[in-house]
Amino acid sequence: MKTLTTFILLISAWVVMSCGPKWKETENNGIKIVSNEGGKTLGYSTSSGLRLLTKDRLAFKDFNRNSTLDPYEDWRLPADDRAKDLASKLSVEQIAGLMLYSRHQRIPSGSEGFMAGTYNGKPFAESGAKASDLSDQQRKFLGEDNVRHVLITIVESPEVAAQWNNNAQAFVEGLGMGIPINTSSDPRHGTVANAEFNAGSGGNISMWPTSIGMAATFDPELVRKFGSIASQEYRALGITTALSPQIDIATEPRWNRFNGTFGEYPPLAADMARAYVDGFQTSAPEKEIADGWGYTSVNAMVKHWPGGGSGEGGRDAHYGFGKYAVYPGNNFEQHMIPFTEGAFKLNGKTDMAASVMPYYTISYNQDTKNKENVGNAYNSYIIGDLLRNKYQYDGVVCTDWLVVAKETAIDVFITGKSWGVEGLSLPELHYKALMAGVDQYGGNNEMGPVIEAYQIGVKEHGEEFMRKRFEQSAVRLLRNIFRTGLFENPYLSTEESKAIVGKPEFMQAGYDAQLKSIVMVKNKGNVLPLQKQKKVYVPKKFTPAGRNFLGVPTPEKLDYPVSLDIVKKYFTVTDNPQDADLALVFIDGAYSGNGFDSEEMKKGGTGYVPISLQYNEYTARTARDPSIAGGDPLEKFTNRSYKNKKSKAINFTDLGMVTETYKKMKGKPVIVSVKLSNPSVFAEFEKFANAIVVNFGVQDQALMDILTGVTEPSGLLPLQIPANMETMEKQLEDVPLDMECHVDTEGNRYDFTFGLNWKGVIADERTGKYQRK
């Protein structure tokens, strides 16, 4: 009898083991984690009301609560199949919400400005809310407008970002079809100049050079490594889409977004774009779901199609005064090379960039089919015929922010940018972009205009046509959410997020990249490297009042342009030039503003002025007249020429820092460090410097390590240093590397790929590979 009982127990155990569920569940902080044997790990919130389904002894999430395993809920199926199934089940309103990309969100929300928000009707500071709570506005656009793509800007900490992500995902998990949030970010890995780097120590997030600084390394593998590291940090913050890289070729040196690009040479920009996207999108094998995509993948949204780097006179299309990209060199095709030969031809298994963002610009007279001069997002030739048809791009196309909004002023940053179609209504703007080939609207939290656009289409083409067009966009958008594993588990561990973001090895990699991005262009008499503990004089920097890129006023200040605490770790600092062995002068490249003077406009002028990249006053005697393009509903003229007008660098006192220090040092060495965002005229100060190093945004400590020989300089110029403003004026906005370059007192020409190390002019594999053809 005992033997029979034992046998029965063994049989029962076998039945349980062979027929029971092959998954187990744990819970932590209100998040349940389900581990499927040999399958996907699921995560869901106890507060969302979601339940599990069991099929073939495996667990699945019943997103739509119908107690049936729908194809989109089956993690065993390919992402495309799941996306098509879900798109077919969505209502027009749900698809309309999916096509929205939120306005900028700060965590927690600010109390004023365009990122302001409230919590139970009160500003955050007065509300008693947690930093990770959803604001009233976020609850509205997620709950009522079906928004599932959210742009995150400033976050209080990695832990707060992780908890906000969990709160937001739990909120939407209980709504409709349970579609998770696809959170995005603009680039967030810049440097804090006065932050000290300590090997083995972590930080808030790894710090890397700007894109133009990465271009100065001429090392695509470094950029791929950055993408791989940044994607891990992004995912730990809950971010699954990067609104980057910016791969416009910066053929117009005065453009104030020059430093966000990989420079103006198409082959280099294409290689860097390919590496960047590969790094962001490709998960390590152990994290892969399928086709290179996985749990550390971040969708890359490459921008700006078809290239926004040729604004007339260097003006930028965030403003009405910069809406026109011009092509006096007939060089439109070359601007697409970083896309067609880089971001769309990856080395990794993800094949091509997940998303594309067209720029605000009107690509003037480039629509050879319809002859329309309208913003790129509205142009069916540029989006439909070129991007979709000729280059066979079937990823998401998302407008830049506020493209489908109404213009209120020509010189204000936060205004609608519906260039060329300003007379259309909001629904008509959405409809025109949709029919051009756009899938998504950046900076729009309200689904109403999208639904009205759908209704316009129904009247013109019928319900069947418009339903099919909406589903086409829905599939593209959902594909990016499925491929990154968000439907299975969008939740984060705050402890893991804290450990990943800014971990020591990531900080080290970023710091090493900063060192490689620094370019030495002059070293008269081999004055560098400097001996440590030399006595140095560092002049203070005066910055006059001005306005930043957003048009926000900036106050004047007088302060040291470098952290003296860091300098003192390398040198003895004195305020008396007579006591010093040498001087260290830290300046920025010359920059005069955005090419528009609102005060002149108010006095009856056109407002158009030259953008000067020299420190002294510049008169545009050789400027183009008339302008190639012009016209805006808020202007009564079309000629935007600034010929014979004057401008002066906002930071003109930087030049005086060099010349006055040269006089005070009385023949002793003057070392100049120049931080560049754009090419700049060096002729005004170069002869007063014994050595010059160029950086594109690095920590002060990295500069000290180069100056003292801890690391040998290896960077190369990813741009040209112009001989003067006349050559800047003469160059063509759409043609790369077409300026006369500065030649210094040592006979060196500051041209593309030029750089020095301790032995002299660098000539290596990089300079050979990227030699201009």
PDB file of N, CA, C and O in Angstrom, residues 599-646:
ATOM      1  N   GLU A 599      15.076  94.692 -32.547  1.00  0.00           N
ATOM      2  CA  GLU A 599      14.975  96.132 -32.290  1.00  0.00           C
ATOM      3  C   GLU A 599      15.020  96.919 -33.591  1.00  0.00           C
ATOM      4  O   GLU A 599      14.300  97.915 -33.754  1.00  0.00           O
ATOM      5  N   GLU A 600      15.855  96.493 -34.530  1.00  0.00           N
ATOM      6  CA  GLU A 600      15.906  97.168 -35.831  1.00  0.00           C
ATOM      7  C   GLU A 600      14.571  97.025 -36.544  1.00  0.00           C
ATOM      8  O   GLU A 600      14.079  97.953 -37.181  1.00  0.00           O
ATOM      9  N   MET A 601      13.969  95.828 -36.427  1.00  0.00           N
ATOM     10  CA  MET A 601      12.664  95.606 -37.056  1.00  0.00           C
ATOM     11  C   MET A 601      11.616  96.543 -36.464  1.00  0.00           C
ATOM     12  O   MET A 601      10.798  97.128 -37.190  1.00  0.00           O
ATOM     13  N   LYS A 602      11.641  96.721 -35.152  1.00  0.00           N
ATOM     14  CA  LYS A 602      10.665  97.594 -34.498  1.00  0.00           C
ATOM     15  C   LYS A 602      10.825  99.048 -34.939  1.00  0.00           C
ATOM     16  O   LYS A 602       9.864  99.826 -34.905  1.00  0.00           O
ATOM     17  N   LYS A 603      12.033  99.407 -35.370  1.00  0.00           N
ATOM     18  CA  LYS A 603      12.299 100.779 -35.811  1.00  0.00           C
ATOM     19  C   LYS A 603      12.028 100.978 -37.290  1.00  0.00           C
ATOM     20  O   LYS A 603      12.321 102.040 -37.843  1.00  0.00           O
ATOM     21  N   GLY A 604      11.502  99.930 -37.945  1.00  0.00           N
ATOM     22  CA  GLY A 604      11.137 100.068 -39.344  1.00  0.00           C
ATOM     23  C   GLY A 604      12.064  99.384 -40.318  1.00  0.00           C
ATOM     24  O   GLY A 604      11.824  99.407 -41.533  1.00  0.00           O
ATOM     25  N   GLY A 605      13.152  98.775 -39.823  1.00  0.00           N
ATOM     26  CA  GLY A 605      14.064  98.048 -40.702  1.00  0.00           C
ATOM     27  C   GLY A 605      13.554  96.644 -40.975  1.00  0.00           C
ATOM     28  O   GLY A 605      12.513  96.212 -40.468  1.00  0.00           O
ATOM     29  N   THR A 606      14.310  95.917 -41.779  1.00  0.00           N
ATOM     30  CA  THR A 606      13.899  94.535 -42.070  1.00  0.00           C
ATOM     31  C   THR A 606      14.213  93.601 -40.916  1.00  0.00           C
ATOM     32  O   THR A 606      13.606  92.539 -40.789  1.00  0.00           O
ATOM     33  N   GLY A 607      15.203  93.960 -40.101  1.00  0.00           N
ATOM     34  CA  GLY A 607      15.636  93.098 -39.002  1.00  0.00           C
ATOM     35  C   GLY A 607      16.790  92.197 -39.356  1.00  0.00           C
ATOM     36  O   GLY A 607      17.469  91.658 -38.469  1.00  0.00           O
ATOM     37  N   TYR A 608      17.059  92.037 -40.650  1.00  0.00           N
ATOM     38  CA  TYR A 608      18.103  91.094 -41.067  1.00  0.00           C
ATOM     39  C   TYR A 608      19.486  91.730 -40.951  1.00  0.00           C
ATOM     40  O   TYR A 608      19.726  92.823 -41.473  1.00  0.00           O
ATOM     41  N   VAL A 609      20.386  91.041 -40.250  1.00  0.00           N
ATOM     42  CA  VAL A 609      21.756  91.506 -40.019  1.00  0.00           C
ATOM     43  C   VAL A 609      22.698  90.327 -40.246  1.00  0.00           C
ATOM     44  O   VAL A 609      22.279  89.169 -40.206  1.00  0.00           O
ATOM     45  N   PRO A 610      23.973  90.605 -40.477  1.00  0.00           N
ATOM     46  CA  PRO A 610      24.915  89.499 -40.694  1.00  0.00           C
ATOM     47  C   PRO A 610      25.193  88.724 -39.411  1.00  0.00           C
ATOM     48  O   PRO A 610      25.164  89.278 -38.312  1.00  0.00           O
ATOM     49  N   ILE A 611      25.439  87.437 -39.581  1.00  0.00           N
ATOM     50  CA  ILE A 611      25.987  86.622 -38.489  1.00  0.00           C
ATOM     51  C   ILE A 611      27.492  86.673 -38.644  1.00  0.00           C
ATOM     52  O   ILE A 611      28.046  86.238 -39.654  1.00  0.00           O
ATOM     53  N   SER A 612      28.152  87.226 -37.652  1.00  0.00           N
ATOM     54  CA  SER A 612      29.604  87.379 -37.725  1.00  0.00           C
ATOM     55  C   SER A 612      30.293  86.347 -36.844  1.00  0.00           C
ATOM     56  O   SER A 612      29.866  86.104 -35.710  1.00  0.00           O
ATOM     57  N   LEU A 613      31.353  85.768 -37.381  1.00  0.00           N
ATOM     58  CA  LEU A 613      32.173  84.828 -36.611  1.00  0.00           C
ATOM     59  C   LEU A 613      33.573  85.399 -36.394  1.00  0.00           C
ATOM     60  O   LEU A 613      34.543  84.657 -36.230  1.00  0.00           O
ATOM     61  N   GLN A 614      33.664  86.729 -36.379  1.00  0.00           N
ATOM     62  CA  GLN A 614      34.887  87.392 -35.926  1.00  0.00           C
ATOM     63  C   GLN A 614      34.528  88.244 -34.714  1.00  0.00           C
ATOM     64  O   GLN A 614      33.359  88.586 -34.508  1.00  0.00           O
ATOM     65  N   TYR A 615      35.526  88.598 -33.905  1.00  0.00           N
ATOM     66  CA  TYR A 615      35.258  89.303 -32.658  1.00  0.00           C
ATOM     67  C   TYR A 615      35.001  90.797 -32.884  1.00  0.00           C
ATOM     68  O   TYR A 615      34.097  91.383 -32.293  1.00  0.00           O
ATOM     69  N   ASN A 616      35.788  91.417 -33.753  1.00  0.00           N
ATOM     70  CA  ASN A 616      35.615  92.839 -34.022  1.00  0.00           C
ATOM     71  C   ASN A 616      34.387  93.085 -34.885  1.00  0.00           C
ATOM     72  O   ASN A 616      33.826  92.159 -35.481  1.00  0.00           O
ATOM     73  N   GLU A 617      33.971  94.330 -34.942  1.00  0.00           N
ATOM     74  CA  GLU A 617      32.802  94.682 -35.729  1.00  0.00           C
ATOM     75  C   GLU A 617      33.001  94.299 -37.191  1.00  0.00           C
ATOM     76  O   GLU A 617      34.082  94.470 -37.760  1.00  0.00           O
ATOM     77  N   TYR A 618      31.946  93.776 -37.782  1.00  0.00           N
ATOM     78  CA  TYR A 618      31.997  93.328 -39.179  1.00  0.00           C
ATOM     79  C   TYR A 618      30.931  94.066 -39.974  1.00  0.00           C
ATOM     80  O   TYR A 618      29.782  94.176 -39.539  1.00  0.00           O
ATOM     81  N   THR A 619      31.319  94.575 -41.142  1.00  0.00           N
ATOM     82  CA  THR A 619      30.388  95.182 -42.073  1.00  0.00           C
ATOM     83  C   THR A 619      30.287  94.293 -43.303  1.00  0.00           C
ATOM     84  O   THR A 619      31.299  93.982 -43.936  1.00  0.00           O
ATOM     85  N   ALA A 620      29.065  93.881 -43.647  1.00  0.00           N
ATOM     86  CA  ALA A 620      28.841  92.899 -44.714  1.00  0.00           C
ATOM     87  C   ALA A 620      28.830  93.573 -46.085  1.00  0.00           C
ATOM     88  O   ALA A 620      27.798  93.635 -46.767  1.00  0.00           O
ATOM     89  N   ARG A 621      29.993  94.077 -46.505  1.00  0.00           N
ATOM     90  CA  ARG A 621      30.069  94.810 -47.770  1.00  0.00           C
ATOM     91  C   ARG A 621      29.893  93.902 -48.979  1.00  0.00           C
ATOM     92  O   ARG A 621      29.479  94.363 -50.047  1.00  0.00           O
ATOM     93  N   THR A 622      30.244  92.632 -48.846  1.00  0.00           N
ATOM     94  CA  THR A 622      30.187  91.732 -50.000  1.00  0.00           C
ATOM     95  C   THR A 622      29.016  90.752 -49.911  1.00  0.00           C
ATOM     96  O   THR A 622      28.972  89.753 -50.636  1.00  0.00           O
ATOM     97  N   ALA A 623      28.061  91.021 -49.047  1.00  0.00           N
ATOM     98  CA  ALA A 623      26.927  90.099 -48.872  1.00  0.00           C
ATOM     99  C   ALA A 623      26.037  90.073 -50.109  1.00  0.00           C
ATOM    100  O   ALA A 623      25.991  91.026 -50.898  1.00  0.00           O
ATOM    101  N   ARG A 624      25.320  89.002 -50.273  1.00  0.00           N
ATOM    102  CA  ARG A 624      24.400  88.791 -51.395  1.00  0.00           C
ATOM    103  C   ARG A 624      23.250  89.807 -51.342  1.00  0.00           C
ATOM    104  O   ARG A 624      22.689  90.071 -50.287  1.00  0.00           O
ATOM    105  N   ASP A 625      22.918  90.358 -52.504  1.00  0.00           N
ATOM    106  CA  ASP A 625      21.787  91.283 -52.595  1.00  0.00           C
ATOM    107  C   ASP A 625      21.250  91.227 -54.026  1.00  0.00           C
ATOM    108  O   ASP A 625      21.975  91.555 -54.970  1.00  0.00           O
ATOM    109  N   PRO A 626      20.025  90.769 -54.230  1.00  0.00           N
ATOM    110  CA  PRO A 626      19.036  90.393 -53.211  1.00  0.00           C
ATOM    111  C   PRO A 626      19.283  88.991 -52.658  1.00  0.00           C
ATOM    112  O   PRO A 626      20.127  88.260 -53.181  1.00  0.00           O
ATOM    113  N   SER A 627      18.536  88.642 -51.628  1.00  0.00           N
ATOM    114  CA  SER A 627      18.621  87.290 -51.084  1.00  0.00           C
ATOM    115  C   SER A 627      18.055  86.291 -52.090  1.00  0.00           C
ATOM    116  O   SER A 627      17.301  86.647 -52.986  1.00  0.00           O
ATOM    117  N   ILE A 628      18.447  85.037 -51.954  1.00  0.00           N
ATOM    118  CA  ILE A 628      17.909  83.998 -52.840  1.00  0.00           C
ATOM    119  C   ILE A 628      16.433  83.761 -52.559  1.00  0.00           C
ATOM    120  O   ILE A 628      15.620  83.635 -53.474  1.00  0.00           O
ATOM    121  N   ALA A 629      16.086  83.703 -51.270  1.00  0.00           N
ATOM    122  CA  ALA A 629      14.713  83.386 -50.879  1.00  0.00           C
ATOM    123  C   ALA A 629      14.211  84.416 -49.880  1.00  0.00           C
ATOM    124  O   ALA A 629      14.993  85.115 -49.233  1.00  0.00           O
ATOM    125  N   GLY A 630      12.906  84.482 -49.734  1.00  0.00           N
ATOM    126  CA  GLY A 630      12.325  85.397 -48.763  1.00  0.00           C
ATOM    127  C   GLY A 630      10.809  85.346 -48.826  1.00  0.00           C
ATOM    128  O   GLY A 630      10.212  84.763 -49.735  1.00  0.00           O
ATOM    129  N   GLY A 631      10.218  85.934 -47.818  1.00  0.00           N
ATOM    130  CA  GLY A 631       8.768  85.993 -47.761  1.00  0.00           C
ATOM    131  C   GLY A 631       8.198  85.286 -46.554  1.00  0.00           C
ATOM    132  O   GLY A 631       8.607  84.168 -46.225  1.00  0.00           O
ATOM    133  N   ASP A 632       7.286  85.978 -45.881  1.00  0.00           N
ATOM    134  CA  ASP A 632       6.582  85.435 -44.722  1.00  0.00           C
ATOM    135  C   ASP A 632       5.300  86.255 -44.567  1.00  0.00           C
ATOM    136  O   ASP A 632       5.303  87.459 -44.864  1.00  0.00           O
ATOM    137  N   PRO A 633       4.201  85.619 -44.125  1.00  0.00           N
ATOM    138  CA  PRO A 633       2.962  86.384 -43.945  1.00  0.00           C
ATOM    139  C   PRO A 633       3.109  87.574 -43.008  1.00  0.00           C
ATOM    140  O   PRO A 633       2.323  88.526 -43.100  1.00  0.00           O
ATOM    141  N   LEU A 634       4.108  87.546 -42.139  1.00  0.00           N
ATOM    142  CA  LEU A 634       4.297  88.637 -41.194  1.00  0.00           C
ATOM    143  C   LEU A 634       5.284  89.687 -41.700  1.00  0.00           C
ATOM    144  O   LEU A 634       5.616  90.619 -40.974  1.00  0.00           O
ATOM    145  N   GLU A 635       5.751  89.521 -42.944  1.00  0.00           N
ATOM    146  CA  GLU A 635       6.654  90.496 -43.548  1.00  0.00           C
ATOM    147  C   GLU A 635       6.027  91.093 -44.797  1.00  0.00           C
ATOM    148  O   GLU A 635       5.238  90.431 -45.483  1.00  0.00           O
ATOM    149  N   LYS A 636       6.391  92.332 -45.123  1.00  0.00           N
ATOM    150  CA  LYS A 636       5.867  93.012 -46.297  1.00  0.00           C
ATOM    151  C   LYS A 636       6.907  93.098 -47.409  1.00  0.00           C
ATOM    152  O   LYS A 636       6.769  93.910 -48.330  1.00  0.00           O
ATOM    153  N   PHE A 637       7.948  92.308 -47.331  1.00  0.00           N
ATOM    154  CA  PHE A 637       9.019  92.333 -48.323  1.00  0.00           C
ATOM    155  C   PHE A 637       9.526  90.909 -48.510  1.00  0.00           C
ATOM    156  O   PHE A 637       9.207  90.004 -47.720  1.00  0.00           O
ATOM    157  N   THR A 638      10.315  90.680 -49.536  1.00  0.00           N
ATOM    158  CA  THR A 638      10.876  89.352 -49.784  1.00  0.00           C
ATOM    159  C   THR A 638      12.405  89.355 -49.834  1.00  0.00           C
ATOM    160  O   THR A 638      13.018  88.296 -49.836  1.00  0.00           O
ATOM    161  N   ASN A 639      13.023  90.522 -49.895  1.00  0.00           N
ATOM    162  CA  ASN A 639      14.489  90.594 -49.945  1.00  0.00           C
ATOM    163  C   ASN A 639      15.052  90.611 -48.528  1.00  0.00           C
ATOM    164  O   ASN A 639      14.894  91.598 -47.800  1.00  0.00           O
ATOM    165  N   ARG A 640      15.702  89.554 -48.154  1.00  0.00           N
ATOM    166  CA  ARG A 640      16.258  89.429 -46.803  1.00  0.00           C
ATOM    167  C   ARG A 640      17.757  89.749 -46.751  1.00  0.00           C
ATOM    168  O   ARG A 640      18.448  89.328 -45.824  1.00  0.00           O
ATOM    169  N   SER A 641      18.240  90.483 -47.703  1.00  0.00           N
ATOM    170  CA  SER A 641      19.655  90.833 -47.725  1.00  0.00           C
ATOM    171  C   SER A 641      20.030  91.711 -46.526  1.00  0.00           C
ATOM    172  O   SER A 641      19.226  92.513 -46.048  1.00  0.00           O
ATOM    173  N   TYR A 642      21.260  91.543 -46.068  1.00  0.00           N
ATOM    174  CA  TYR A 642      21.796  92.370 -44.985  1.00  0.00           C
ATOM    175  C   TYR A 642      23.050  93.121 -45.450  1.00  0.00           C
ATOM    176  O   TYR A 642      23.884  93.538 -44.632  1.00  0.00           O
ATOM    177  N   LYS A 643      23.180  93.280 -46.749  1.00  0.00           N
ATOM    178  CA  LYS A 643      24.376  93.920 -47.300  1.00  0.00           C
ATOM    179  C   LYS A 643      24.600  95.299 -46.686  1.00  0.00           C
ATOM    180  O   LYS A 643      23.664  96.075 -46.509  1.00  0.00           O
ATOM    181  N   ASN A 644      25.868  95.559 -46.337  1.00  0.00           N
ATOM    182  CA  ASN A 644      26.356  96.812 -45.749  1.00  0.00           C
ATOM    183  C   ASN A 644      25.880  97.037 -44.313  1.00  0.00           C
ATOM    184  O   ASN A 644      26.131  98.100 -43.742  1.00  0.00           O
ATOM    185  N   LYS A 645      25.211  96.069 -43.726  1.00  0.00           N
ATOM    186  CA  LYS A 645      24.869  96.172 -42.308  1.00  0.00           C
ATOM    187  C   LYS A 645      26.025  95.652 -41.456  1.00  0.00           C
ATOM    188  O   LYS A 645      26.906  94.947 -41.934  1.00  0.00           O
ATOM    189  N   LYS A 646      25.983  96.010 -40.179  1.00  0.00           N
ATOM    190  CA  LYS A 646      27.074  95.687 -39.264  1.00  0.00           C
ATOM    191  C   LYS A 646      26.611  94.718 -38.181  1.00  0.00           C
ATOM    192  O   LYS A 646      25.427  94.653 -37.844  1.00  0.00           O
TER     193      LYS A 646
END
